[in-house]
mmCIF file of C-alpha atoms in Angstrom:
data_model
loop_
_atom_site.group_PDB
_atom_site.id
_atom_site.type_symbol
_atom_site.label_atom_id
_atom_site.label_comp_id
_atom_site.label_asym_id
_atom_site.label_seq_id
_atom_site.Cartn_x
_atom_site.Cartn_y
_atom_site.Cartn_z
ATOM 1 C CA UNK A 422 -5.174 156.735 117.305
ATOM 2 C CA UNK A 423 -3.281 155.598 114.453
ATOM 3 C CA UNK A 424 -3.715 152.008 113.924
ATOM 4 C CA UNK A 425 -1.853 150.226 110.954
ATOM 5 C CA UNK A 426 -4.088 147.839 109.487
ATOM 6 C CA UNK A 427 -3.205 145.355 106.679
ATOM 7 C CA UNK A 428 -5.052 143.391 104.246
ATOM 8 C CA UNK A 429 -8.406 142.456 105.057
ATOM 9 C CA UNK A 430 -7.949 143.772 108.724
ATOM 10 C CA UNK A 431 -9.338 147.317 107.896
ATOM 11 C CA UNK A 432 -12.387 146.469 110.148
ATOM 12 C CA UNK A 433 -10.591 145.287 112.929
ATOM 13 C CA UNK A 434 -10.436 147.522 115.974
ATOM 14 C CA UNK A 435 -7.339 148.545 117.502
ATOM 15 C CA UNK A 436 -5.966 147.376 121.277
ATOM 16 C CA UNK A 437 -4.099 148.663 122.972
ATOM 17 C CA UNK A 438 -1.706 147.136 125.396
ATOM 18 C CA UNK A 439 0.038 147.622 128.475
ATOM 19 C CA UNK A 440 -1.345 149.383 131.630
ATOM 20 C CA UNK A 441 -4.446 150.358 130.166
ATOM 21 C CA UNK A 442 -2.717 153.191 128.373
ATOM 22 C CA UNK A 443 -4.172 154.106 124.715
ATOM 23 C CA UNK A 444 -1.340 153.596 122.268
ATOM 24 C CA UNK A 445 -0.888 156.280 119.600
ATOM 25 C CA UNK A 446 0.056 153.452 116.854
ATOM 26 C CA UNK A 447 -1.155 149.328 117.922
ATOM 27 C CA UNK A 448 0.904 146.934 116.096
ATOM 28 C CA UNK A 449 -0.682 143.466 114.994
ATOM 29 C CA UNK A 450 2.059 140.653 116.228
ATOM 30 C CA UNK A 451 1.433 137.151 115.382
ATOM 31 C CA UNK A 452 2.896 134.870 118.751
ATOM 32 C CA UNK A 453 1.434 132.246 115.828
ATOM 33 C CA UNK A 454 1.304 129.208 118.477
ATOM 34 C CA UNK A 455 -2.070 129.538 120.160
ATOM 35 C CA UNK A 456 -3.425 131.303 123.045
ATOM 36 C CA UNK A 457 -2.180 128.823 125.580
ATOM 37 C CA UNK A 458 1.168 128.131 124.432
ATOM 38 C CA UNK A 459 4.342 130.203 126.109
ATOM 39 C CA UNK A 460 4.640 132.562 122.930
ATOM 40 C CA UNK A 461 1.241 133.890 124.030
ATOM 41 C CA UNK A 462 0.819 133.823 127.543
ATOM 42 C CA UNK A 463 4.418 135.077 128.732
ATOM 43 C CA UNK A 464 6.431 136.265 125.831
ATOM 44 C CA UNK A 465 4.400 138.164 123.232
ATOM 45 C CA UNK A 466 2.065 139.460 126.252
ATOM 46 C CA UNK A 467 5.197 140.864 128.266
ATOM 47 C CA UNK A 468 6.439 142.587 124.921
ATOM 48 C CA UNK A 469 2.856 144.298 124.215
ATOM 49 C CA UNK A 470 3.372 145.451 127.872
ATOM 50 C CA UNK A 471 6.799 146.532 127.692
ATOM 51 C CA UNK A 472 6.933 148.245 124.497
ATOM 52 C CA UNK A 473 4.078 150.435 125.733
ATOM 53 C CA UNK A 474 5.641 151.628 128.805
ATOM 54 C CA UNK A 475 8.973 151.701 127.123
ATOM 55 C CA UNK A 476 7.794 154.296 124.115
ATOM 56 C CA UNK A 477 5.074 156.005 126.699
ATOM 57 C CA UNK A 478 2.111 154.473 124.987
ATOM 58 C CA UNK A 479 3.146 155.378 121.415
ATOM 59 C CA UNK A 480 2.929 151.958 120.724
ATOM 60 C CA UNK A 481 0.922 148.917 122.279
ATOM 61 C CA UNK A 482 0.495 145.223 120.397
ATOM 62 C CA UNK A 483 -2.439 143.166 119.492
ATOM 63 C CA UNK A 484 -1.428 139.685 119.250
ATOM 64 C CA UNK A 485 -2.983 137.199 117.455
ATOM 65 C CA UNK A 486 -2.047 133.928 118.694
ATOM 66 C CA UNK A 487 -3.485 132.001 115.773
ATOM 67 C CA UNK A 488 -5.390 132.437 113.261
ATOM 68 C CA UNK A 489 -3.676 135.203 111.707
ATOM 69 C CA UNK A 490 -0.325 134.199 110.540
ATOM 70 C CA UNK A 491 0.905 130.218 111.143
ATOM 71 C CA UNK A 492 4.936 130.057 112.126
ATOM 72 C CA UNK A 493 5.613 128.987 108.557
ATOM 73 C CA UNK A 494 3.998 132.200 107.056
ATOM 74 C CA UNK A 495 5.899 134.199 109.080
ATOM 75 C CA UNK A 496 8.227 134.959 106.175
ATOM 76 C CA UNK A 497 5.126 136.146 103.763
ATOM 77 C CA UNK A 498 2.825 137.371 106.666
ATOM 78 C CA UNK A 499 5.337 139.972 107.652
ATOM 79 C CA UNK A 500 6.830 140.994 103.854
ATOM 80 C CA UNK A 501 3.207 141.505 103.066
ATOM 81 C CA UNK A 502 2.618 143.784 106.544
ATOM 82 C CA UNK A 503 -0.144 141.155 107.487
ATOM 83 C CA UNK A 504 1.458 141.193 110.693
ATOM 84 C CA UNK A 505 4.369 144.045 112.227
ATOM 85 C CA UNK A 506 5.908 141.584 114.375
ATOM 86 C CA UNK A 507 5.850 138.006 115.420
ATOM 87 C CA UNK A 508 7.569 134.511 116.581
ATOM 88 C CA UNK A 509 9.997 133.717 113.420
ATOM 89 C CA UNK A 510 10.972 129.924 113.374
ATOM 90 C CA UNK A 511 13.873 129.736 111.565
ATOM 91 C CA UNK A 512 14.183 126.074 111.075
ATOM 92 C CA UNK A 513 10.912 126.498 108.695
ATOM 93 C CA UNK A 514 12.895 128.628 106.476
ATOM 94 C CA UNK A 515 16.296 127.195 105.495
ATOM 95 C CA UNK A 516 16.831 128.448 101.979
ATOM 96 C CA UNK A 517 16.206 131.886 103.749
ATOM 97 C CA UNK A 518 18.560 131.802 106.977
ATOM 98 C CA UNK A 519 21.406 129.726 105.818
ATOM 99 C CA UNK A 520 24.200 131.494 107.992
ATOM 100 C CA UNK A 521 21.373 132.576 110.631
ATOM 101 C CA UNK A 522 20.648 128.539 111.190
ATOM 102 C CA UNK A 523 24.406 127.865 112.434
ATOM 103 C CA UNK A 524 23.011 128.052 115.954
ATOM 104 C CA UNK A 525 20.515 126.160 115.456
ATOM 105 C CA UNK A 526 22.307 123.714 114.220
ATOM 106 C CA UNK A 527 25.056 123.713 116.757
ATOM 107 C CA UNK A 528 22.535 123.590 119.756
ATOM 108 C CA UNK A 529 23.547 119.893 121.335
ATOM 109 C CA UNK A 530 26.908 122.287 122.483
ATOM 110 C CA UNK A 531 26.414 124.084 125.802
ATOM 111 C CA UNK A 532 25.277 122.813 129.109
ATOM 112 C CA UNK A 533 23.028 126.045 129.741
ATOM 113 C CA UNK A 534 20.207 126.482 127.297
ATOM 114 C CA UNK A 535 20.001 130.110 128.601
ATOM 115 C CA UNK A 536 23.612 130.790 127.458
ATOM 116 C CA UNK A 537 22.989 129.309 124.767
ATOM 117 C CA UNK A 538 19.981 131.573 123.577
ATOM 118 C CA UNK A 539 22.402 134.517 124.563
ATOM 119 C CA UNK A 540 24.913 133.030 122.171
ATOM 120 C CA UNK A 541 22.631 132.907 119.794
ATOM 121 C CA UNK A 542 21.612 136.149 119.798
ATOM 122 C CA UNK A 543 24.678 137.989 119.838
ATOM 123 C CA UNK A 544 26.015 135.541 116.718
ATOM 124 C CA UNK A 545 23.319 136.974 115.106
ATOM 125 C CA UNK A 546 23.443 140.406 115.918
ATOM 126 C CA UNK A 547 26.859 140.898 115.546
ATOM 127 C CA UNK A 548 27.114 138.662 111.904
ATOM 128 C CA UNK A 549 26.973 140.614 109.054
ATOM 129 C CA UNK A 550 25.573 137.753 106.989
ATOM 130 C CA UNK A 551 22.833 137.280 109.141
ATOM 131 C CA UNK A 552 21.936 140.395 109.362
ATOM 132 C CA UNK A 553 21.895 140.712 105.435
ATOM 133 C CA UNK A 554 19.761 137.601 105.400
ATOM 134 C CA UNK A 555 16.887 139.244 107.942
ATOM 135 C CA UNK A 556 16.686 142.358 105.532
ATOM 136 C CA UNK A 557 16.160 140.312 102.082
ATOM 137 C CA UNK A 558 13.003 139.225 103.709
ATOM 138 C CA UNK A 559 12.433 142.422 105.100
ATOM 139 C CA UNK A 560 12.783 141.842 108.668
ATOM 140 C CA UNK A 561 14.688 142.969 111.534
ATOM 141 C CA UNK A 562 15.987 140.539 114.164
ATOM 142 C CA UNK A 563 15.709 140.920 118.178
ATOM 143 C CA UNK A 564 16.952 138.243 119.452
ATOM 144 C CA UNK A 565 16.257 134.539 120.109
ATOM 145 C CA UNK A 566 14.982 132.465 123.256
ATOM 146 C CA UNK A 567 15.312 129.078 124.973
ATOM 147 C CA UNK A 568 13.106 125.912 126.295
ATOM 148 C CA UNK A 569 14.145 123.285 128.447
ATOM 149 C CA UNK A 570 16.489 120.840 127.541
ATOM 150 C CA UNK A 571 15.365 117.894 125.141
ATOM 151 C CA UNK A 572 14.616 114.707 126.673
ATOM 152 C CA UNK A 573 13.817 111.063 125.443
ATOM 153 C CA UNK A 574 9.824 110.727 125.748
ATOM 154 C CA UNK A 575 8.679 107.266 125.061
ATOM 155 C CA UNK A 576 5.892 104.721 124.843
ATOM 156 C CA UNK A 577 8.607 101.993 126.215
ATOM 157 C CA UNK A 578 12.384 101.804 127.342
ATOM 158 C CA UNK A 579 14.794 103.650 125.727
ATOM 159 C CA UNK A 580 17.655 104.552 127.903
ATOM 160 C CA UNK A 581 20.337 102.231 126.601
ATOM 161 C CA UNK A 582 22.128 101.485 123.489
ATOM 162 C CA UNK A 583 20.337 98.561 122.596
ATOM 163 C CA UNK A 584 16.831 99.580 123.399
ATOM 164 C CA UNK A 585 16.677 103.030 121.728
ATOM 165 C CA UNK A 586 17.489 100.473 118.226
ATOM 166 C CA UNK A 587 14.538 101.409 116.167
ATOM 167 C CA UNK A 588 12.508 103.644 118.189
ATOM 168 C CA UNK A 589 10.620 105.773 116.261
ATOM 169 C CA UNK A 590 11.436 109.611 117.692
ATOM 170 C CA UNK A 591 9.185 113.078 116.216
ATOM 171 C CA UNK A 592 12.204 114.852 116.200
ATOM 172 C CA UNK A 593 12.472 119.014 115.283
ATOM 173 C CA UNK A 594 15.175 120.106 112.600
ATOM 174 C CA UNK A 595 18.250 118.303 110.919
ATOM 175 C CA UNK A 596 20.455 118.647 113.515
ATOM 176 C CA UNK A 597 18.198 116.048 116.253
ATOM 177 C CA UNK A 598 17.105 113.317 113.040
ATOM 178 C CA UNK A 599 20.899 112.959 112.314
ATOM 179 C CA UNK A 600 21.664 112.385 116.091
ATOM 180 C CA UNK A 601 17.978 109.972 116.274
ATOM 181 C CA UNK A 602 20.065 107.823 113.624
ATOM 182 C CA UNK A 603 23.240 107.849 114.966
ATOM 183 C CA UNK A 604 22.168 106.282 118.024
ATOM 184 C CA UNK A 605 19.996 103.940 115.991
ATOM 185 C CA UNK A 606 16.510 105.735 116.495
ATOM 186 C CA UNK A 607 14.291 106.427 113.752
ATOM 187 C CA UNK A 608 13.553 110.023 113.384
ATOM 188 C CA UNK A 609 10.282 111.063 111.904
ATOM 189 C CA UNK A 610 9.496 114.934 111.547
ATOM 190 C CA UNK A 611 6.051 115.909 111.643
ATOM 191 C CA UNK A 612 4.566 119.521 112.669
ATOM 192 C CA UNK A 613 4.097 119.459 116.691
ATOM 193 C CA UNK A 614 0.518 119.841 116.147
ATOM 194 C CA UNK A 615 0.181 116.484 115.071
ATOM 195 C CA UNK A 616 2.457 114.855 117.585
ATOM 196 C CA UNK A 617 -0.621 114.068 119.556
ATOM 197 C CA UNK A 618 -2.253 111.619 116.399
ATOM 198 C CA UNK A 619 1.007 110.021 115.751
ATOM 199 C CA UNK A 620 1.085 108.560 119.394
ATOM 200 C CA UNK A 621 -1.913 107.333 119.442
ATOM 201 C CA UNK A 622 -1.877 105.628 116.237
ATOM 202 C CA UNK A 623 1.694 104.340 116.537
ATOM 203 C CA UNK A 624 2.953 106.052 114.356
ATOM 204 C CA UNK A 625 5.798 107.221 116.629
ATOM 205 C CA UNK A 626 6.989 105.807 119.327
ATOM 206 C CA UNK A 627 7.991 109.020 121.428
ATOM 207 C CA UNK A 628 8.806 112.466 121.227
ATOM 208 C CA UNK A 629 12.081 114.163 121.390
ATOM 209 C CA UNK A 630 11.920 117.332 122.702
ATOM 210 C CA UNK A 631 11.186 119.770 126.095
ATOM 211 C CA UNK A 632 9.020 118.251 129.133
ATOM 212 C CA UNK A 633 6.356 121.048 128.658
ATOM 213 C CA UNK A 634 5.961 119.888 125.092
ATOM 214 C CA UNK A 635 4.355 117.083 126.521
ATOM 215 C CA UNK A 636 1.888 119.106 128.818
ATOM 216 C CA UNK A 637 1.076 121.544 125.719
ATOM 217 C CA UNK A 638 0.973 118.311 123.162
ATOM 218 C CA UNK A 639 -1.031 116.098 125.802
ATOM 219 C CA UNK A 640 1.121 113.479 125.222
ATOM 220 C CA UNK A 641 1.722 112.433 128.979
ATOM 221 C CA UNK A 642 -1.313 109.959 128.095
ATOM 222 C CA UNK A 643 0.936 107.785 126.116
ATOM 223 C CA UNK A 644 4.163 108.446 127.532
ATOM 224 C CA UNK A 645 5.508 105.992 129.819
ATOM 225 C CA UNK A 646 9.180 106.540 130.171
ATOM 226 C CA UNK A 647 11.474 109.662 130.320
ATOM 227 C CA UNK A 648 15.408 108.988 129.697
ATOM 228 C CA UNK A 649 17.054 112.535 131.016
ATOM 229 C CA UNK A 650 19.585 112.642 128.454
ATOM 230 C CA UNK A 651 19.310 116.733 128.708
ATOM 231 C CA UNK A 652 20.861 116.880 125.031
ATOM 232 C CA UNK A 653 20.396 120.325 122.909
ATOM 233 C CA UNK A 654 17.498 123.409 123.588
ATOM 234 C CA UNK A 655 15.537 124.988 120.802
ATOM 235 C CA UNK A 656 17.092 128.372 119.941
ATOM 236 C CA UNK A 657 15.943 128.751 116.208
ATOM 237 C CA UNK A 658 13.220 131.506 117.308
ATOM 238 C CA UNK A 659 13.653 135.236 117.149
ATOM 239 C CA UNK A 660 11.202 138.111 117.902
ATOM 240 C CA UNK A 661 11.429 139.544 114.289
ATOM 241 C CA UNK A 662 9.740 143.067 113.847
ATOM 242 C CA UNK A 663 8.566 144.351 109.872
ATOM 243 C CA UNK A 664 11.801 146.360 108.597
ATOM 244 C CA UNK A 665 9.415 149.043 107.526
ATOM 245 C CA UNK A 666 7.935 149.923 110.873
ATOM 246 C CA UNK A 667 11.678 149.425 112.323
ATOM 247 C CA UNK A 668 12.883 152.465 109.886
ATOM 248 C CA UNK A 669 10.253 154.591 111.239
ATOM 249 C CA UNK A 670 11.182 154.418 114.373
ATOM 250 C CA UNK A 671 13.138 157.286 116.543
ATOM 251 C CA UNK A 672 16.697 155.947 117.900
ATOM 252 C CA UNK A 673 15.264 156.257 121.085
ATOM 253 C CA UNK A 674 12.533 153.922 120.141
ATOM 254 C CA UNK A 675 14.025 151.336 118.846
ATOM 255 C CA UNK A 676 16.004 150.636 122.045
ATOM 256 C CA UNK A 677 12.761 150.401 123.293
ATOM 257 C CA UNK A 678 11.546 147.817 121.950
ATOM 258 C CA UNK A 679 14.836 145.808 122.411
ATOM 259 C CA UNK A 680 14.780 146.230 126.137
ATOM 260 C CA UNK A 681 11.016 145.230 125.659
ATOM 261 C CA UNK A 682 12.232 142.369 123.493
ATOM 262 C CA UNK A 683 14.578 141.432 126.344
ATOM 263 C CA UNK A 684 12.353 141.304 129.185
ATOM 264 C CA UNK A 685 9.879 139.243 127.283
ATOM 265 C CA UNK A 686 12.641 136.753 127.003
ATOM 266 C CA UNK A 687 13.347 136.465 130.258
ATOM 267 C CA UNK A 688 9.395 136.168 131.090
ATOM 268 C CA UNK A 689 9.482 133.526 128.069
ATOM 269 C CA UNK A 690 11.976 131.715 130.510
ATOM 270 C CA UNK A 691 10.961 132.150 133.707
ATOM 271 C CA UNK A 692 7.767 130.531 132.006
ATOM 272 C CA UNK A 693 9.543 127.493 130.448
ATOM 273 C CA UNK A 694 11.490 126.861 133.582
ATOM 274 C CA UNK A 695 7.973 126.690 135.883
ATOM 275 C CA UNK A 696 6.262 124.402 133.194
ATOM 276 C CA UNK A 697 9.142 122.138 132.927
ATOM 277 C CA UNK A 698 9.081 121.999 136.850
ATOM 278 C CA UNK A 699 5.461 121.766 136.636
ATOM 279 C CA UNK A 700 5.349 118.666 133.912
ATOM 280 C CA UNK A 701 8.426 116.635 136.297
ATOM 281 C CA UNK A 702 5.782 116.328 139.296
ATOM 282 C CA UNK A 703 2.978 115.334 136.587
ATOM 283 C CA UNK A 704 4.723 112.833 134.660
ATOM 284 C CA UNK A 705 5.900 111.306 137.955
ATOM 285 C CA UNK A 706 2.325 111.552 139.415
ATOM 286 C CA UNK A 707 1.267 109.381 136.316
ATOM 287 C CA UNK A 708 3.468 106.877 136.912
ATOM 288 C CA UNK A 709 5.882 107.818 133.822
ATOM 289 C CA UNK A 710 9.304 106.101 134.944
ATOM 290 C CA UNK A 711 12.522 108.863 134.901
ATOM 291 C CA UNK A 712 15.476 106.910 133.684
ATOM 292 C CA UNK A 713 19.153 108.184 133.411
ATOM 293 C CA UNK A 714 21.116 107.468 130.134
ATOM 294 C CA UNK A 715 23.011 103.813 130.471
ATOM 295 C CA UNK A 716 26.817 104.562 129.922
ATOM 296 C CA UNK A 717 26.551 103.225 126.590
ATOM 297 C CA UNK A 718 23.978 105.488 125.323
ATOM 298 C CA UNK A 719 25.879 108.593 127.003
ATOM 299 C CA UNK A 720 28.864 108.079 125.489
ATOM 300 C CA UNK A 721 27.404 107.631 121.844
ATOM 301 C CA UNK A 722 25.675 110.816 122.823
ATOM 302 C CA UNK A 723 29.165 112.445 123.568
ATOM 303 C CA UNK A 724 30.827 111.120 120.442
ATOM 304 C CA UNK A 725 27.874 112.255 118.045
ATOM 305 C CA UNK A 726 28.817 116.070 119.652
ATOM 306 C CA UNK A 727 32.393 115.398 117.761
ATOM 307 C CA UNK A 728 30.453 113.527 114.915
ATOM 308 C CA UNK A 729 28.289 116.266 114.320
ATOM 309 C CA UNK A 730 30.961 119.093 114.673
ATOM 310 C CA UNK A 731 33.238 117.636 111.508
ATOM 311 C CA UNK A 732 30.007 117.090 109.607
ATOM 312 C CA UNK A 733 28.588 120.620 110.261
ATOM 313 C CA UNK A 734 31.846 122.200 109.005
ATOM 314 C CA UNK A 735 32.124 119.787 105.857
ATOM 315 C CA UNK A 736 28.242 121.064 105.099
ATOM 316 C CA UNK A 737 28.831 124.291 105.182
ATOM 317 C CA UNK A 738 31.606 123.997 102.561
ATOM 318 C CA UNK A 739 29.407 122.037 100.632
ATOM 319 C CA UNK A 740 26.871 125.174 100.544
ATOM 320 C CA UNK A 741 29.442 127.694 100.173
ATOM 321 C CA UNK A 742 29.054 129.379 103.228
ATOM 322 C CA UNK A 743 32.479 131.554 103.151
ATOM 323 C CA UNK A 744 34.441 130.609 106.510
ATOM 324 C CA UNK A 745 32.347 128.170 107.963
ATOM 325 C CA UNK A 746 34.995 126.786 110.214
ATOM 326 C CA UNK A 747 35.606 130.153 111.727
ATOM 327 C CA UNK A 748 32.250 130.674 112.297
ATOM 328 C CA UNK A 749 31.422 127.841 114.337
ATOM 329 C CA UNK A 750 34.530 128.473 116.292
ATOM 330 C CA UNK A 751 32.868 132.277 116.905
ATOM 331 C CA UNK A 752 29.743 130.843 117.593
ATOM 332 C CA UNK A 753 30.752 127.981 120.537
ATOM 333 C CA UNK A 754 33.069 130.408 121.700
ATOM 334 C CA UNK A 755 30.209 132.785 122.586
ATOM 335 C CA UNK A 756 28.491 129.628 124.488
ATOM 336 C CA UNK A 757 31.349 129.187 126.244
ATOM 337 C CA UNK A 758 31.619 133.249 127.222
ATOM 338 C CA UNK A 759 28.238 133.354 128.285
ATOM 339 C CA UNK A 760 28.370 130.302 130.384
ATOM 340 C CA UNK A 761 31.104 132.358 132.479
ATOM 341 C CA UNK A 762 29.123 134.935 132.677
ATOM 342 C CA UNK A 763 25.613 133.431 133.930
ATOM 343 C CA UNK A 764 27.772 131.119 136.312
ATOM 344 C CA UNK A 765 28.349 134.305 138.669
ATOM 345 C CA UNK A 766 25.417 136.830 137.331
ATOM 346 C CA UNK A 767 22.510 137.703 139.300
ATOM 347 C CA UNK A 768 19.632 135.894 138.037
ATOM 348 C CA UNK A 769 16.932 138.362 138.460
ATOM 349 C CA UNK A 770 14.829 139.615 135.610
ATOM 350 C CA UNK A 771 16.363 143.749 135.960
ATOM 351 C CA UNK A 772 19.582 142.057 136.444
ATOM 352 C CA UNK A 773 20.009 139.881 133.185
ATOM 353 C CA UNK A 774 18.061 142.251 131.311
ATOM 354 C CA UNK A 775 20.849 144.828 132.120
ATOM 355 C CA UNK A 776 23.041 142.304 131.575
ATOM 356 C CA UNK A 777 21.776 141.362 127.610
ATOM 357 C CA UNK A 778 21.789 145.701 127.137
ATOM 358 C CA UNK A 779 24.952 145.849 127.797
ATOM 359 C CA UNK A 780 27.016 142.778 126.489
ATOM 360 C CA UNK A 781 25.058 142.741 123.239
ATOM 361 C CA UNK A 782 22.898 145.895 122.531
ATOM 362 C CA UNK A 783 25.094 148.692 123.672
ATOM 363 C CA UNK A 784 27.842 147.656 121.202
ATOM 364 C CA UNK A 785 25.202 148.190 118.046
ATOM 365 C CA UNK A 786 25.015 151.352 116.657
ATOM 366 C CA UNK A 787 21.384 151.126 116.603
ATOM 367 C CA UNK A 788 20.740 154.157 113.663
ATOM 368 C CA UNK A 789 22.193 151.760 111.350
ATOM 369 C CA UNK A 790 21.265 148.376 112.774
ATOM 370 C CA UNK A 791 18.388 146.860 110.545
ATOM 371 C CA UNK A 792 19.567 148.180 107.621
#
């Protein structure tokens, strides 16, 4: 068995993954979230699977969930082969992913979060800039994923204009604290793992974010009312894989482990979509009040899509990103084809995964993709 091993992991045994198949070569991935969350249980453990039965056990994974690499070392952990693959955060990185954030920063536009991770995705694959930006830190990308749509998860009313006036929201990335002000929140960013302490100190007064985030957080204790304002999805992940191992790879291979990458998404969403389910009937069991955005709130929330849109393109000048207008027009335009296409697709997992091969994948010349 050939097992890469990188600093101070010379000792550590090898596993292999997938069907109880010995892998040739076991690759250490970093899901980076701990062993209960999403990353671990569906996403990273589907793509161990996968890749071994895709590459007929030349490869397997062994994940670490934590310990090994945190999401904002995934930028060192991998450059230094600490880790062959694992859950990149973009969001952490901004001075890294400038034109790979655009998504990310445009993802209040779109009514389906999964069309908007496909969006997402094929931006990225297809954008030369991007792509440029994944090799200086000696990565290669494979695509991005979804979560539930944000919600308004407070320790009192916030549903209309006037009583969302000084709430005090843990908000994740730019684009969420500049709509938390706009509607006259105030947005505090903290790392989710402390999300927890700031509720029950008062330090914030709710979360902004996905319903299972409040399951995984244990928040629900605190949490007395949920306004449904279903307003943006996280898509600033991507399953990034070491550049190095990528180049060693056969052709054949490495659309292997993108198919692999693919299914894990979809297991990544079928999970989201069962916890969010899941954390509706316990938030209502608990006696956590659902509310529906007042008219007054909507329509600021409407208007700060418009807002937003003019400020994103005047940023983007400001940092010299070539074309920035065009590029947002690329990117929404994608949303907008892959709503179309998930309104009549087949849902089921062979189906979309087909679906992702050949709408995105089968257009890149794979021999030179990754540099």
């Amino acid at each position: 068995m050939n097992t890469i091993l990188g600093p101070g992991l010379a000792g550590v045994l090898a596993l292999a993954c997938g069907g109880g198949a010995t892998a040739e070569t076991t690759l250490r991935s970093a899901s980076a979230f701990g062993p209960t969350h999403i990353q671990a249980t569906a996403l990273f453990a589907t793509l161990g699977e996968k890749i071994a039965e895709f590459t007929d056990g030349a490869y397997g994974i062994r994940d670490f969930p934590s310990g090994l690499a945190a999401p904002g070392e995934m930028v060192t952990a991998m450059r230094d082969s600490v880790v062959d693959m694992g859950s990149m955060v973009l969001p952490y990185f901004p001075a890294d992913f400038p034109e790979s954030l655009l998504p990310s920063n445009l993802s209040i536009f779109g009514e389906n979060p999964v069309a908007i991770s496909l969006a997402t995705t094929e931006y990225i694959v297809t954008c030369a800039e991007c792509q440029a930006e994944f090799a200086r830190v000696g990565q290669v990308y494979l695509g991005s994923g979804w979560t539930p749509a944000f919600q308004v998860q407070t320790t009192r009313p916030a549903e209309t204009l006037e009583n969302i006036q000084g709430v005090r929201l843990r908000v994740a990335g730019s684009v969420f604290s500049e709509w938390a002000e706009y509607v006259g929140a105030q947005p505090v960013q903290l790392p989710s793992s402390e999300i927890f302490q700031a509720m029950s100190e008062g330090i914030v007064d709710g979360f902004f974010g996905n319903l299972p985030d409040m399951m995984i957080q244990q928040i629900q204790t605190y949490v007395t009312d949920i306004t449904m304002v279903n307003f943006g999805t996280f898509n600033g992940d991507s399953i990034s894989l070491r550049a190095g191992l990528w180049q060693d790879l056969t052709p054949d291979d490495r659309s292997a482990f993108i198919r692999a990458a693919m299914v894990a998404r979809e297991a990544g969403g079928e999970a989201w979509s069962a916890m969010n389910e899941q954390a509706k009937t316990s938030a209502a069991a608990e006696g956590i009040v659902f509310h529906e955005p007042s008219e007054d709130l909507q329509e600021k929330l409407d208007a700060f899509r418009d807002h937003q849109l003019e400020a994103y393109k005047a940023k983007l000048d400001a940092d010299g990103i070539h074309d920035g207008a065009a590029k947002i027009d690329r990117y929404l335009g994608l949303v907008e084809k892959w709503e179309d296409i998930l309104a009549t697709a087949d849902g089921d997992v062979q189906s979309m995964v087909d679906l992702k091969m050949q709408e995105i994948w089968s257009k890149v010349d794979l021999q030179g993709y990754g540099g």
